[in-house]
XYZ file of C-alpha atoms in Angstrom:
349
model
C 204.828 -5.275 57.446
C 206.062 -6.713 60.735
C 207.371 -3.950 62.965
C 206.813 -5.800 66.237
C 210.201 -7.457 66.728
C 212.042 -5.738 69.624
C 215.411 -4.723 68.174
C 216.264 -1.163 69.254
C 217.865 -0.521 72.678
C 215.450 1.354 74.951
C 218.301 3.162 76.726
C 218.336 6.010 74.193
C 214.634 6.720 74.603
C 214.999 6.613 78.391
C 216.901 9.891 78.024
C 213.755 11.412 76.529
C 211.845 10.823 79.764
C 214.103 13.292 81.581
C 213.660 15.873 78.825
C 209.878 15.462 78.912
C 209.875 15.834 82.692
C 211.883 19.047 82.441
C 209.257 20.399 80.045
C 206.395 19.504 82.408
C 204.891 17.110 79.883
C 202.752 14.334 81.444
C 204.753 11.141 81.008
C 201.929 8.838 82.040
C 199.760 10.067 79.160
C 202.506 9.595 76.564
C 203.522 6.175 77.880
C 199.933 4.968 78.055
C 199.095 6.174 74.560
C 202.292 4.584 73.245
C 201.569 1.272 74.951
C 204.864 1.406 76.854
C 205.676 0.415 80.424
C 207.714 3.002 82.348
C 209.072 0.296 84.671
C 210.389 -1.635 81.663
C 212.244 1.480 80.526
C 213.868 2.009 83.908
C 214.340 -1.434 85.463
C 215.358 -3.703 82.571
C 218.937 -2.880 81.644
C 218.883 -4.350 78.125
C 215.243 -3.595 77.291
C 214.493 -3.319 73.583
C 211.683 -1.680 71.636
C 210.094 -2.513 68.310
C 209.888 -0.007 65.460
C 206.127 0.174 65.987
C 206.533 1.077 69.671
C 209.121 3.718 68.797
C 206.888 5.216 66.110
C 203.975 5.528 68.536
C 206.178 6.965 71.281
C 207.758 9.605 69.041
C 204.408 10.500 67.472
C 202.894 11.295 70.859
C 206.016 13.142 72.040
C 205.983 15.417 68.991
C 202.326 16.323 69.392
C 203.498 18.913 71.903
C 204.676 22.056 70.032
C 207.512 22.694 72.495
C 209.085 19.380 71.459
C 210.042 20.434 67.930
C 213.698 20.374 69.024
C 213.403 17.106 70.983
C 215.602 15.088 68.602
C 218.281 17.814 68.686
C 218.304 17.809 72.488
C 218.357 14.005 72.640
C 221.357 13.926 70.308
C 223.129 16.437 72.545
C 222.769 14.038 75.486
C 224.132 10.940 73.736
C 227.822 10.788 74.568
C 230.185 7.924 73.718
C 229.386 6.321 77.067
C 225.728 6.143 75.994
C 226.655 3.542 73.385
C 227.597 0.907 75.957
C 230.291 -1.508 74.731
C 230.740 0.159 71.350
C 231.364 3.513 73.038
C 233.972 1.983 75.331
C 235.613 0.339 72.330
C 235.878 3.724 70.610
C 237.547 5.270 73.664
C 240.139 2.465 73.883
C 240.965 2.477 70.139
C 244.500 3.427 69.138
C 243.617 5.736 66.243
C 240.590 7.628 64.961
C 240.490 5.272 61.964
C 240.271 2.241 64.229
C 237.530 3.932 66.279
C 235.419 4.847 63.232
C 235.811 1.375 61.723
C 234.649 -0.143 65.006
C 231.554 2.081 65.107
C 230.680 1.158 61.518
C 231.220 -2.555 62.119
C 229.030 -2.675 65.230
C 226.573 0.107 64.443
C 223.797 -2.482 64.572
C 224.410 -2.743 68.333
C 223.895 1.016 68.669
C 220.761 1.405 66.561
C 219.868 -1.527 64.289
C 217.484 0.370 62.011
C 220.368 2.434 60.568
C 223.774 1.668 59.116
C 227.040 3.595 58.932
C 229.012 3.346 55.694
C 232.589 4.668 55.575
C 234.014 5.814 52.237
C 237.346 7.404 51.334
C 237.561 9.613 48.268
C 240.794 11.443 47.484
C 241.210 13.777 50.479
C 237.700 13.343 51.925
C 236.431 10.837 54.482
C 232.694 10.263 54.079
C 230.645 8.915 56.975
C 227.205 8.042 55.621
C 224.272 7.208 57.882
C 221.211 5.735 56.211
C 218.131 3.759 57.285
C 217.936 0.012 56.767
C 214.219 -0.258 57.603
C 211.153 1.710 56.646
C 209.725 4.023 59.271
C 207.132 6.733 59.271
C 208.463 10.037 57.943
C 208.147 11.564 61.418
C 210.152 8.791 63.082
C 212.769 8.707 60.324
C 213.434 12.451 60.485
C 213.539 12.343 64.290
C 216.263 9.702 64.182
C 218.216 11.432 61.435
C 218.420 14.610 63.499
C 219.284 12.785 66.729
C 222.038 10.783 64.998
C 223.425 13.943 63.348
C 223.759 15.820 66.625
C 224.946 12.809 68.627
C 227.721 11.996 66.163
C 228.716 15.669 65.942
C 229.392 15.595 69.697
C 230.920 12.100 69.562
C 233.500 13.282 67.012
C 234.515 16.068 69.389
C 234.940 13.456 72.144
C 237.044 11.250 69.869
C 239.244 13.876 68.217
C 239.193 16.812 70.625
C 241.377 19.666 69.408
C 242.463 17.589 66.400
C 238.996 17.893 64.865
C 239.107 20.440 62.000
C 236.137 22.339 60.600
C 234.075 20.060 58.358
C 230.731 19.743 56.548
C 227.530 17.819 57.284
C 224.989 17.207 54.515
C 221.476 16.045 55.335
C 218.161 15.306 53.657
C 216.391 17.174 56.474
C 214.860 20.569 55.844
C 215.953 23.569 57.886
C 214.386 23.210 61.339
C 212.572 25.900 63.257
C 215.321 25.742 65.881
C 218.037 26.591 63.324
C 219.715 28.939 65.813
C 220.816 25.889 67.825
C 222.747 24.599 64.826
C 224.496 27.962 64.474
C 226.075 27.349 67.883
C 227.741 24.140 66.683
C 230.898 25.780 65.400
C 232.898 22.709 64.370
C 230.719 21.918 61.359
C 228.773 23.665 58.640
C 225.345 22.131 58.094
C 223.799 21.827 54.623
C 220.066 21.077 54.758
C 217.932 19.567 51.963
C 221.042 18.576 50.011
C 220.457 14.804 49.754
C 217.747 13.148 47.682
C 217.326 10.100 49.906
C 216.882 10.092 53.714
C 220.435 10.122 55.017
C 223.275 12.086 56.620
C 226.777 12.533 55.220
C 229.721 13.788 57.276
C 232.574 15.025 55.082
C 235.881 15.275 56.962
C 239.497 15.691 55.871
C 240.919 12.190 55.498
C 243.976 12.992 57.605
C 241.865 12.897 60.796
C 242.055 9.081 60.543
C 245.724 9.243 61.563
C 244.936 10.915 64.896
C 246.197 8.917 67.887
C 243.699 8.636 70.724
C 244.780 9.370 74.324
C 243.138 6.389 76.091
C 244.251 3.600 73.743
C 244.235 0.197 75.423
C 244.827 -2.771 73.123
C 243.804 -5.421 75.671
C 240.549 -3.666 76.586
C 239.720 -3.116 72.917
C 240.131 -6.828 72.155
C 237.822 -7.713 75.043
C 235.222 -5.242 73.804
C 235.366 -6.578 70.240
C 234.958 -10.159 71.455
C 231.892 -9.161 73.462
C 230.422 -7.189 70.532
C 230.818 -10.227 68.300
C 229.107 -12.387 70.930
C 226.168 -9.970 71.090
C 225.733 -10.082 67.320
C 225.919 -13.866 67.351
C 223.321 -14.019 70.124
C 220.871 -12.511 67.673
C 221.826 -15.185 65.159
C 221.497 -17.994 67.720
C 218.316 -16.697 69.321
C 216.006 -18.451 66.888
C 214.834 -15.090 65.543
C 217.323 -14.741 62.709
C 214.807 -15.810 60.042
C 212.190 -13.391 61.415
C 214.833 -10.645 61.580
C 215.837 -11.300 57.973
C 212.216 -11.130 56.815
C 211.813 -7.804 58.553
C 215.098 -6.490 57.132
C 214.012 -7.460 53.618
C 210.479 -6.129 54.034
C 211.536 -2.842 55.569
C 214.629 -2.124 53.448
C 214.478 0.584 50.781
C 216.512 -1.679 48.508
C 216.557 -5.424 49.117
C 219.908 -6.337 50.688
C 221.812 -9.395 49.489
C 222.783 -12.361 51.658
C 226.254 -10.828 51.893
C 224.806 -7.459 53.008
C 222.786 -9.120 55.786
C 225.798 -11.146 56.916
C 227.885 -7.968 57.132
C 225.246 -6.294 59.309
C 225.451 -9.288 61.665
C 229.256 -9.342 61.385
C 229.286 -13.016 60.373
C 230.197 -14.825 57.159
C 227.596 -15.712 54.557
C 228.247 -19.409 55.236
C 227.581 -18.926 58.946
C 224.354 -17.046 58.218
C 223.222 -19.820 55.871
C 224.017 -22.388 58.576
C 221.915 -20.508 61.138
C 219.025 -20.323 58.688
C 219.284 -24.043 57.936
C 218.917 -24.797 61.649
C 215.614 -22.893 61.522
C 214.490 -24.672 58.331
C 214.741 -21.377 56.440
C 216.461 -20.362 53.227
C 217.551 -16.847 52.311
C 216.544 -17.058 48.663
C 213.097 -18.370 49.582
C 212.601 -15.560 52.101
C 213.811 -13.014 49.549
C 211.460 -14.374 46.877
C 208.507 -14.249 49.296
C 209.252 -10.585 50.026
C 209.677 -9.779 46.322
C 206.294 -11.328 45.543
C 204.682 -9.462 48.470
C 206.001 -6.196 47.064
C 204.989 -7.089 43.513
C 201.446 -8.021 44.565
C 201.094 -4.823 46.588
C 202.199 -2.614 43.696
C 199.995 -4.454 41.198
C 196.965 -4.158 43.459
C 197.437 -0.773 45.125
C 199.276 1.360 42.541
C 198.971 2.332 38.879
C 202.614 1.531 38.124
C 203.217 -0.324 34.881
C 204.531 -3.883 34.974
C 207.769 -2.563 33.467
C 208.159 0.001 36.260
C 207.447 -2.646 38.913
C 209.958 -5.053 37.381
C 212.586 -2.301 37.345
C 211.852 -1.262 40.949
C 212.192 -4.859 42.121
C 215.575 -5.219 40.421
C 214.676 -7.453 37.471
C 216.802 -7.035 34.346
C 213.798 -7.308 32.045
C 210.005 -7.284 32.263
C 210.026 -10.774 30.736
C 212.138 -12.159 33.589
C 209.812 -10.582 36.144
C 206.702 -11.920 34.388
C 208.124 -15.427 34.166
C 209.095 -15.459 37.866
C 205.762 -13.988 38.964
C 203.839 -16.669 37.058
C 206.023 -19.432 38.495
C 205.251 -18.196 42.009
C 201.534 -17.364 41.618
C 200.321 -19.289 38.547
C 199.188 -15.932 37.114
C 200.763 -13.271 34.941
C 201.227 -9.837 36.585
C 198.443 -8.308 34.465
C 196.102 -11.213 35.214
C 196.769 -10.772 38.942
C 196.090 -7.024 38.708
C 192.845 -7.642 36.816
C 191.696 -10.354 39.251
C 192.360 -8.262 42.364
C 190.700 -5.190 40.846
C 187.647 -7.248 39.913
C 187.491 -8.643 43.444
C 187.643 -5.117 44.883
C 184.847 -3.962 42.582
C 182.689 -6.958 43.583
C 183.277 -6.274 47.272
C 182.375 -2.600 46.855
C 179.132 -3.595 45.168
C 177.954 -5.714 48.088
């Protein structure tokens, strides 16, 4: 799986360098082992990191026992101003609802390997953060904790005294530094309550009506225009097809063309037009990824063909078998047998 496309802003991880310095941890060793350039972190304003670089960096950071709370402390440092244009847009929004909608719409500009979904149910406003790409368990949990704490503090910045007591549900287990959570009095945290890696903020829906003190309609429009330009830059950069492949390969559930367009904040027709310019087609890319996954599961797992078909979203095993044969000239069972025989032959050499 390709994790080498630089997508994630380095500015958030730059904050970690200060924390590591304060803990007398040798930065040069961590940076060298992670394959990162300290000058790139500091000197290039819009530097971006790949998932692979982030995984290596976090892995080496967390090898030090005193860094068990590193994600918590990083989240505590990430104020609205840390989120660049999106943060400024939140501050200049007229209402809390407008601010939250803006964050959800442009969350890709904050951290592209996660998404924010906003849902309203009766009297509850649900803010759901979930990954859009696969990461190592260590990296995933690190980000979940950092996002939880950062957004806890961001809500206080947005709503101030209007923020009521609320609940936060997370897939994370209770951390060793649980006492730090007990000091966050605005919310009650519920650990190990979600089956899939995610965070859910449950707030009273009336908070959406809160008027914000620094509302500026003109500034907000300028920010939104710039955010849209930044998303379109990704689409025009010639990397949209590669980005889509990575999104499809790394996603827990394969997103649709419409889902991908929403992440980029463009229409499906516009996304198709960008792909056409790069001689790419969404359905072809999606089929390639489906076959990659099918081949992997047939070769590397003991899952039945029925289970694989179901996991890949096929209505019936027959449909999956027909498609697989059209793409590979082999039935799923024939492919499994052939690859197993090849492995046995190689082992016997």
